[in-house]
């Protein structure tokens, strides 16, 4: 790589990097600009972004419509606290999200990150029972292969091993983390488990259709229908964590819509602002909200992140929703899906490849053993692609607007590395 820029050399001893053993990891790639499906590095090289900036930039980077909306809001009011005050971008966004969400998911609580939205959804579920005078509903049921974030409560509902927080086993409160009901036998096992334990379970928590950071694992919509049936039968709440799957990634605006299942609470983040600013939401059903609607002040949800519903972030999200409005994204996701399926299929012949799978704009090559992430990132970059594997999984989640040539650059890079 060309010379390391001064700002990187000076800041590197001080900036603590995410998910990185900094002693041994190669230096990060310095990005100067982003545009469309590309990252433009300080040395002028352009990499096709195979990850859409951690699954956020669905419309591509630096989209002019979103940028203009943020610039206009910046000139008016960069931040307005939501305690006792109101501003148009947040209220407009809440109404739009309620209209887009299925069923009676009508009540939107904003936060700034996915993990915090998950914490809020969990807190809503716990308090839902407390407010209704039900005691003892203190635990959650989540699934092996799941990932819900890095804050402490979110960590407890991740897969104990694959969810990145295995080191903390025995340190954090234990939840029930069980196999997904993928067939009649596992459905019956979950049913029996709930028959015995529902009285202590506040909610079931699942990433619908795709368990992302836990290994890009796909499941059928029938799994979600089973979960809805089980939640109803045992009177526990059902939370769908759509932080990864929301906003078109699996081919439907929300995975729950495609599956025809309405959860009691849905969490959103990532592509909510089209990959520009931090924002998340926990969207609750009317039934959940009504448990908080009371003359008793202590029944209120005692939560309020300082920057919740930040006007710049909400303006970005409203602009991102505008871009979804004409429905063109559906064709774009279908085109990306076809390109991923065709471009990654030859990887099945690769040594050490155990599976190649595609759902919506998600393409996955699963290896039998964890890969050397730093080394592979470097090789992908040499091939013009920004791809950062996770564990055993080499995956692509590009922006939906990626063109055919750029998509071919990504799949070619994966083939070159996997097929040797
Ligand atoms: C399904 C899911 N939930 C929660 C999170 C946490 O979001 P954040 O990193 O914004 O805290 C993620 C992040 O990858 C996620 O994929």
Coordinates of C-alpha atoms and ligand atoms in Angstrom, one line a residue:
X1 CA 0.0 0.0 0.0
X2 CA 1.1 3.6 -0.5
X3 CA 2.3 5.8 2.3
X4 CA 0.2 5.9 5.5
X5 CA -1.4 9.4 5.8
X6 CA -0.2 11.5 8.7
X7 CA -3.6 11.5 10.4
X8 CA -3.6 7.7 10.5
X9 CA 0.0 7.5 11.8
X10 CA -0.7 10.0 14.5
X11 CA -4.1 8.7 15.5
X12 CA -3.4 5.0 15.3
X13 CA -1.8 4.7 18.8
X14 CA -5.0 6.3 20.2
X15 CA -8.0 5.0 18.3
X16 CA -9.2 1.7 19.8
X17 CA -10.5 -0.4 16.9
X18 CA -13.6 -2.6 16.8
X19 CA -13.3 -6.4 17.0
X20 CA -9.6 -6.1 16.5
X21 CA -6.5 -7.6 18.2
X22 CA -4.6 -4.4 17.5
X23 CA -1.2 -5.9 18.4
X24 CA -1.3 -8.3 15.4
X25 CA -3.9 -6.8 13.0
X26 CA -2.7 -5.1 9.8
X27 CA -3.3 -1.3 9.7
X28 CA -6.8 -0.3 8.6
X29 CA -7.3 1.0 5.0
X30 CA -7.5 4.8 5.0
X31 CA -10.7 6.0 3.2
X32 CA -10.8 9.5 1.7
X33 CA -14.3 9.5 0.1
X34 CA -17.2 7.3 -0.5
X35 CA -19.5 7.3 -3.5
X36 CA -22.1 4.9 -4.9
X37 CA -20.8 1.4 -4.3
X38 CA -17.2 2.5 -3.9
X39 CA -14.8 3.4 -1.2
X40 CA -12.1 5.7 -2.5
X41 CA -8.8 5.3 -0.6
X42 CA -6.3 8.0 0.3
X43 CA -3.9 6.7 -2.3
X44 CA -6.6 7.0 -5.0
X45 CA -7.4 3.3 -5.2
X46 CA -11.1 2.5 -5.5
X47 CA -12.6 -0.6 -3.8
X48 CA -16.1 -1.9 -4.4
X49 CA -17.8 -2.1 -1.1
X50 CA -18.9 -5.7 -0.6
X51 CA -20.4 -4.9 2.8
X52 CA -22.3 -1.6 2.3
X53 CA -20.5 -0.2 5.3
X54 CA -21.6 -2.9 7.8
X55 CA -24.9 -3.4 6.0
X56 CA -26.1 0.2 6.1
X57 CA -25.6 1.9 2.7
X58 CA -28.5 0.2 0.9
X59 CA -28.8 3.1 -1.7
X60 CA -25.1 3.4 -2.1
X61 CA -22.7 5.8 -0.3
X62 CA -23.2 9.5 -0.1
X63 CA -26.5 9.5 -2.0
X64 CA -27.3 13.0 -3.2
X65 CA -30.9 12.9 -2.0
X66 CA -30.0 11.9 1.5
X67 CA -27.0 14.3 1.6
X68 CA -29.3 17.2 0.5
X69 CA -31.8 16.4 3.2
X70 CA -29.2 16.3 5.9
X71 CA -27.6 19.5 4.7
X72 CA -31.0 21.3 4.7
X73 CA -31.7 20.0 8.3
X74 CA -28.1 21.0 9.4
X75 CA -28.9 24.6 8.5
X76 CA -32.1 24.5 10.5
X77 CA -31.4 22.5 13.7
X78 CA -28.7 19.9 14.0
X79 CA -30.2 18.6 17.3
X80 CA -33.3 19.0 19.3
X81 CA -33.9 17.0 22.5
X82 CA -37.1 15.0 22.4
X83 CA -37.8 15.4 26.2
X84 CA -40.6 18.0 26.1
X85 CA -39.7 19.3 22.6
X86 CA -40.6 18.0 19.2
X87 CA -39.2 18.4 15.7
X88 CA -40.6 17.6 12.3
X89 CA -38.1 15.0 11.1
X90 CA -38.6 12.6 14.1
X91 CA -42.4 12.9 14.2
X92 CA -42.7 12.5 10.4
X93 CA -40.4 9.5 10.5
X94 CA -42.3 7.9 13.3
X95 CA -45.6 8.2 11.4
X96 CA -43.9 6.9 8.2
X97 CA -42.4 3.9 10.0
X98 CA -45.7 3.1 11.7
X99 CA -47.4 3.2 8.3
X100 CA -44.8 1.0 6.6
X101 CA -44.6 -1.6 9.5
X102 CA -47.1 -4.4 9.3
X103 CA -50.0 -4.9 11.6
X104 CA -50.4 -2.7 14.6
X105 CA -46.6 -1.9 15.0
X106 CA -47.5 1.7 15.5
X107 CA -45.3 3.1 18.3
X108 CA -41.8 4.1 17.5
X109 CA -39.1 4.7 20.2
X110 CA -35.9 6.1 18.8
X111 CA -32.3 5.5 19.9
X112 CA -28.8 5.8 18.2
X113 CA -27.5 2.2 17.8
X114 CA -28.9 -1.2 17.1
X115 CA -27.7 -2.6 20.4
X116 CA -29.5 0.1 22.3
X117 CA -32.7 -0.5 20.3
X118 CA -32.4 -4.2 21.3
X119 CA -31.9 -3.1 25.0
X120 CA -35.0 -0.9 24.7
X121 CA -37.1 -3.7 23.2
X122 CA -36.0 -6.0 26.0
X123 CA -36.8 -3.3 28.6
X124 CA -40.2 -2.7 27.0
X125 CA -40.9 -6.5 27.2
X126 CA -39.9 -6.7 30.8
X127 CA -42.0 -3.6 31.8
X128 CA -45.0 -4.8 29.7
X129 CA -45.4 -7.6 32.2
X130 CA -44.6 -5.5 35.3
X131 CA -47.1 -2.9 34.2
X132 CA -49.8 -5.6 33.8
X133 CA -49.1 -6.8 37.4
X134 CA -47.4 -10.0 36.2
X135 CA -44.3 -10.9 38.3
X136 CA -41.4 -13.2 37.4
X137 CA -41.2 -12.6 33.7
X138 CA -37.5 -11.8 34.0
X139 CA -35.8 -13.8 31.2
X140 CA -35.6 -14.0 27.5
X141 CA -35.6 -16.9 25.0
X142 CA -33.3 -16.4 22.0
X143 CA -31.6 -18.7 19.5
X144 CA -28.4 -20.4 18.8
X145 CA -26.6 -18.6 15.9
X146 CA -28.2 -15.3 17.0
X147 CA -26.5 -12.0 17.4
X148 CA -28.2 -8.9 18.8
X149 CA -25.5 -6.5 19.7
X150 CA -22.6 -5.7 22.0
X151 CA -24.1 -3.9 25.0
X152 CA -24.5 -6.0 28.1
X153 CA -28.2 -7.1 27.9
X154 CA -28.0 -7.6 24.2
X155 CA -24.9 -9.8 24.7
X156 CA -26.9 -12.1 26.9
X157 CA -29.3 -13.0 24.1
X158 CA -26.5 -13.7 21.5
X159 CA -25.4 -17.2 20.7
X160 CA -23.1 -18.1 23.7
X161 CA -20.3 -19.1 21.3
X162 CA -20.9 -17.8 17.8
X163 CA -22.3 -14.5 19.0
X164 CA -18.8 -13.0 19.7
X165 CA -19.2 -12.8 23.5
X166 CA -18.2 -16.3 24.6
X167 CA -15.6 -14.9 26.9
X168 CA -18.3 -13.5 29.1
X169 CA -20.0 -16.9 29.8
X170 CA -20.8 -17.0 33.5
X171 CA -20.3 -13.3 34.0
X172 CA -23.6 -12.0 32.5
X173 CA -27.1 -13.2 33.4
X174 CA -28.0 -16.4 31.6
X175 CA -30.9 -16.5 29.2
X176 CA -32.5 -19.4 27.5
X177 CA -30.6 -19.8 24.2
X178 CA -32.1 -22.7 22.2
X179 CA -32.2 -24.2 18.7
X180 CA -34.6 -22.5 16.2
X181 CA -37.7 -24.5 15.5
X182 CA -36.7 -25.5 12.1
X183 CA -38.7 -28.7 11.9
X184 CA -41.5 -30.5 13.7
X185 CA -39.2 -32.0 16.3
X186 CA -37.5 -28.8 17.3
X187 CA -40.9 -27.1 17.3
X188 CA -42.2 -29.7 19.7
X189 CA -39.1 -29.3 21.9
X190 CA -39.6 -25.5 22.1
X191 CA -43.2 -26.0 22.8
X192 CA -42.4 -28.3 25.7
X193 CA -39.7 -25.9 26.9
X194 CA -42.2 -23.0 27.0
X195 CA -44.9 -25.2 28.7
X196 CA -42.4 -25.5 31.5
X197 CA -40.8 -22.1 31.5
X198 CA -43.2 -19.5 30.0
X199 CA -44.0 -18.0 33.4
X200 CA -40.4 -16.7 33.6
X201 CA -40.1 -15.6 29.9
X202 CA -40.8 -12.0 29.0
X203 CA -40.2 -12.4 25.3
X204 CA -38.8 -14.5 22.5
X205 CA -36.2 -12.7 20.5
X206 CA -35.1 -13.6 17.0
X207 CA -33.5 -12.2 13.8
X208 CA -36.1 -13.1 11.2
X209 CA -34.9 -15.0 8.1
X210 CA -31.2 -14.4 8.5
X211 CA -29.1 -14.7 11.6
X212 CA -26.4 -12.2 10.5
X213 CA -23.3 -11.7 12.6
X214 CA -23.7 -15.2 14.1
X215 CA -22.8 -16.8 10.7
X216 CA -25.2 -15.6 8.0
X217 CA -27.5 -18.5 8.7
X218 CA -30.8 -18.6 6.8
X219 CA -34.1 -20.1 8.0
X220 CA -37.5 -20.5 6.4
X221 CA -40.4 -18.2 7.0
X222 CA -42.2 -21.2 8.5
X223 CA -39.8 -20.9 11.5
X224 CA -41.2 -17.4 12.1
X225 CA -44.8 -18.6 11.8
X226 CA -44.0 -21.3 14.4
X227 CA -42.6 -18.7 16.7
X228 CA -45.7 -16.6 16.4
X229 CA -47.9 -19.6 17.2
X230 CA -45.7 -20.6 20.2
X231 CA -45.6 -17.1 21.5
X232 CA -49.4 -16.8 21.3
X233 CA -50.0 -20.3 22.8
X234 CA -47.7 -19.5 25.8
X235 CA -48.6 -15.8 26.1
X236 CA -45.0 -14.5 25.7
X237 CA -44.0 -11.5 23.6
X238 CA -42.3 -11.9 20.3
X239 CA -39.5 -9.5 19.3
X240 CA -38.1 -9.5 15.7
X241 CA -34.6 -7.9 15.5
X242 CA -34.7 -6.5 11.9
X243 CA -31.6 -4.5 12.4
X244 CA -29.8 -6.4 9.6
X245 CA -32.8 -7.7 7.6
X246 CA -34.9 -4.5 7.6
X247 CA -35.1 -2.2 4.6
X248 CA -35.0 -4.6 1.8
X249 CA -32.0 -6.8 2.5
X250 CA -33.9 -10.1 2.2
X251 CA -36.0 -8.9 -0.7
X252 CA -39.0 -7.6 1.3
X253 CA -39.0 -4.2 3.0
X254 CA -39.1 -6.1 6.4
X255 CA -38.5 -9.8 6.7
X256 CA -41.6 -10.1 8.9
X257 CA -43.8 -8.7 6.1
X258 CA -42.4 -11.3 3.6
X259 CA -43.1 -14.0 6.1
X260 CA -46.6 -12.7 6.9
X261 CA -45.8 -12.6 10.6
X262 CA -46.3 -9.6 12.9
X263 CA -44.1 -9.5 16.0
X264 CA -45.0 -7.5 19.1
X265 CA -41.8 -5.4 18.9
X266 CA -39.5 -4.9 15.9
X267 CA -36.0 -3.3 16.1
X268 CA -34.5 -1.3 13.3
X269 CA -31.2 0.4 12.6
X270 CA -28.4 0.0 10.0
X271 CA -30.1 0.8 6.7
X272 CA -32.6 3.1 8.4
X273 CA -30.6 6.2 7.5
X274 CA -29.3 4.7 4.2
X275 CA -25.9 4.3 5.8
X276 CA -25.3 7.9 6.8
X277 CA -26.0 8.7 10.4
X278 CA -26.6 6.6 13.6
X279 CA -30.2 5.9 14.3
X280 CA -32.3 3.0 15.6
X281 CA -35.8 2.3 16.6
X282 CA -37.8 -0.1 18.7
X283 CA -41.3 -0.3 17.1
X284 CA -44.0 -1.6 19.4
X285 CA -47.5 -2.9 18.8
X286 CA -50.5 -1.2 20.1
X287 CA -51.0 -3.9 22.7
X288 CA -47.4 -3.4 24.0
X289 CA -47.9 0.4 24.0
X290 CA -51.2 0.2 25.8
X291 CA -49.5 -1.5 28.8
X292 CA -47.6 1.8 29.3
X293 CA -50.6 4.1 28.7
X294 CA -51.8 5.0 32.2
X295 CA -52.5 7.7 34.8
X296 CA -49.7 6.3 36.8
X297 CA -46.4 8.1 36.0
X298 CA -44.3 5.1 37.0
X299 CA -45.9 3.0 34.2
X300 CA -44.1 5.2 31.6
X301 CA -41.1 3.9 29.8
X302 CA -38.2 5.4 31.7
X303 CA -35.7 5.6 28.8
X304 CA -34.4 8.6 26.8
X305 CA -31.1 8.6 25.1
X306 CA -29.7 12.2 24.8
X307 CA -29.5 12.0 21.0
X308 CA -32.7 10.0 20.4
X309 CA -34.4 10.9 17.2
X310 CA -31.6 13.3 16.2
X311 CA -33.0 15.6 13.5
X312 CA -30.1 15.0 11.1
X313 CA -30.4 11.3 11.4
X314 CA -34.2 11.4 11.1
X315 CA -33.9 13.7 8.0
X316 CA -31.5 11.1 6.5
X317 CA -34.0 8.3 7.3
X318 CA -36.9 10.2 5.8
X319 CA -34.8 10.8 2.7
X320 CA -33.9 7.1 2.6
X321 CA -37.6 6.2 2.8
X322 CA -38.3 8.5 -0.1
X323 CA -35.8 6.4 -2.1
X324 CA -37.7 3.3 -1.2
X325 CA -41.0 4.8 -2.3
X326 CA -40.9 4.0 -6.0
X327 CA -40.3 0.4 -5.4
X328 CA -37.3 0.2 -7.7
X329 CA -35.2 -1.3 -4.9
X330 CA -37.1 -4.6 -5.4
X331 CA -35.8 -5.0 -8.9
X332 CA -32.3 -4.0 -7.7
X333 CA -32.3 -6.6 -4.9
X334 CA -33.5 -9.3 -7.3
X335 CA -30.7 -8.3 -9.8
X336 CA -28.1 -8.4 -7.0
X337 CA -29.5 -11.8 -5.8
X338 CA -29.2 -13.3 -9.3
X339 CA -25.6 -11.9 -9.7
X340 CA -24.5 -13.2 -6.3
X341 CA -26.0 -16.7 -7.1
X342 CA -24.3 -16.9 -10.4
X343 CA -21.0 -15.3 -9.4
X344 CA -20.6 -17.4 -6.2
X345 CA -21.9 -20.7 -7.5
X346 CA -18.4 -21.9 -8.7
X347 CA -17.1 -21.5 -5.1
X348 CA -18.9 -24.8 -4.3
X349 CA -15.9 -26.6 -5.9
X350 CA -13.4 -24.8 -3.6
X351 CA -11.4 -26.8 -1.1
X352 CA -12.8 -26.3 2.4
X353 CA -16.1 -24.8 1.2
X354 CA -19.1 -26.3 3.0
X355 CA -21.9 -24.2 1.6
X356 CA -22.7 -21.4 -0.8
X357 CA -26.0 -19.7 -0.2
X358 CA -27.8 -16.5 -1.3
X359 CA -30.9 -14.8 0.0
X360 CA -31.9 -11.3 -1.3
X361 CA -28.8 -9.1 -1.4
X362 CA -26.8 -11.5 0.8
X363 CA -24.3 -13.9 -0.6
X364 CA -22.4 -16.4 1.6
X365 CA -19.5 -18.8 1.1
X366 CA -19.1 -20.8 4.3
X367 CA -15.8 -22.5 4.9
X368 CA -15.2 -25.5 7.2
X369 CA -12.8 -23.5 9.4
X370 CA -12.4 -19.8 10.4
X371 CA -10.4 -17.8 7.9
X372 CA -7.5 -15.4 8.5
X373 CA -9.6 -12.2 8.3
X374 CA -6.7 -9.7 8.0
X375 CA -4.9 -11.6 5.3
X376 CA -8.1 -12.1 3.3
X377 CA -9.1 -8.5 3.6
X378 CA -5.7 -7.6 2.1
X379 CA -6.1 -10.1 -0.8
X380 CA -9.6 -8.9 -1.5
X381 CA -8.4 -5.3 -1.5
X382 CA -5.7 -6.2 -4.1
X383 CA -8.5 -7.5 -6.2
X384 CA -10.4 -4.2 -5.9
X385 CA -12.9 -5.4 -3.3
X386 CA -13.7 -4.4 0.3
X387 CA -14.8 -7.7 1.8
X388 CA -14.3 -8.6 5.5
X389 CA -15.1 -12.2 6.4
X390 CA -16.6 -13.2 9.8
X391 CA -15.3 -16.4 11.3
X392 CA -15.9 -19.2 8.8
X393 CA -18.0 -17.0 6.5
X394 CA -17.0 -15.0 3.5
X395 CA -20.0 -12.9 2.6
X396 CA -21.2 -10.1 0.4
X397 CA -23.9 -7.6 1.4
X398 CA -23.4 -4.9 -1.3
X399 CA -25.4 -1.7 -1.7
X400 CA -28.5 -2.4 -3.8
X401 CA -27.4 0.1 -6.4
X402 CA -24.2 -1.7 -7.2
X403 CA -23.8 -2.1 -11.0
X404 CA -23.2 -5.4 -12.8
X405 CA -19.5 -4.7 -13.3
X406 CA -19.0 -3.8 -9.7
X407 CA -20.9 -6.9 -8.5
X408 CA -18.7 -9.0 -10.8
X409 CA -15.6 -7.5 -9.2
X410 CA -16.9 -8.7 -5.8
X411 CA -17.8 -12.2 -6.9
X412 CA -14.6 -12.6 -9.0
X413 CA -12.6 -11.6 -5.9
X414 CA -14.3 -14.2 -3.8
X415 CA -13.9 -16.9 -6.5
X416 CA -10.2 -16.0 -6.9
X417 CA -9.5 -16.3 -3.2
X418 CA -11.7 -19.4 -2.5
X419 CA -10.7 -21.3 -5.7
X420 CA -7.0 -20.4 -5.3
Ligands
LIG1 C1 -29.4 -8.2 14.1 C2 -28.5 -7.2 14.8 N1 -28.9 -6.7 16.0 C3 -28.2 -5.8 16.6 C4 -27.0 -5.3 16.1 C5 -26.3 -4.3 16.9 O1 -26.3 -3.1 16.2 P1 -25.2 -1.9 16.5 O2 -23.9 -2.5 16.0 O3 -25.7 -0.7 15.7 O4 -25.2 -1.7 18.0 C6 -26.6 -5.8 14.9 C7 -25.3 -5.4 14.3 O5 -24.7 -6.0 13.5 C8 -27.3 -6.8 14.2 O6 -26.9 -7.3 13.1

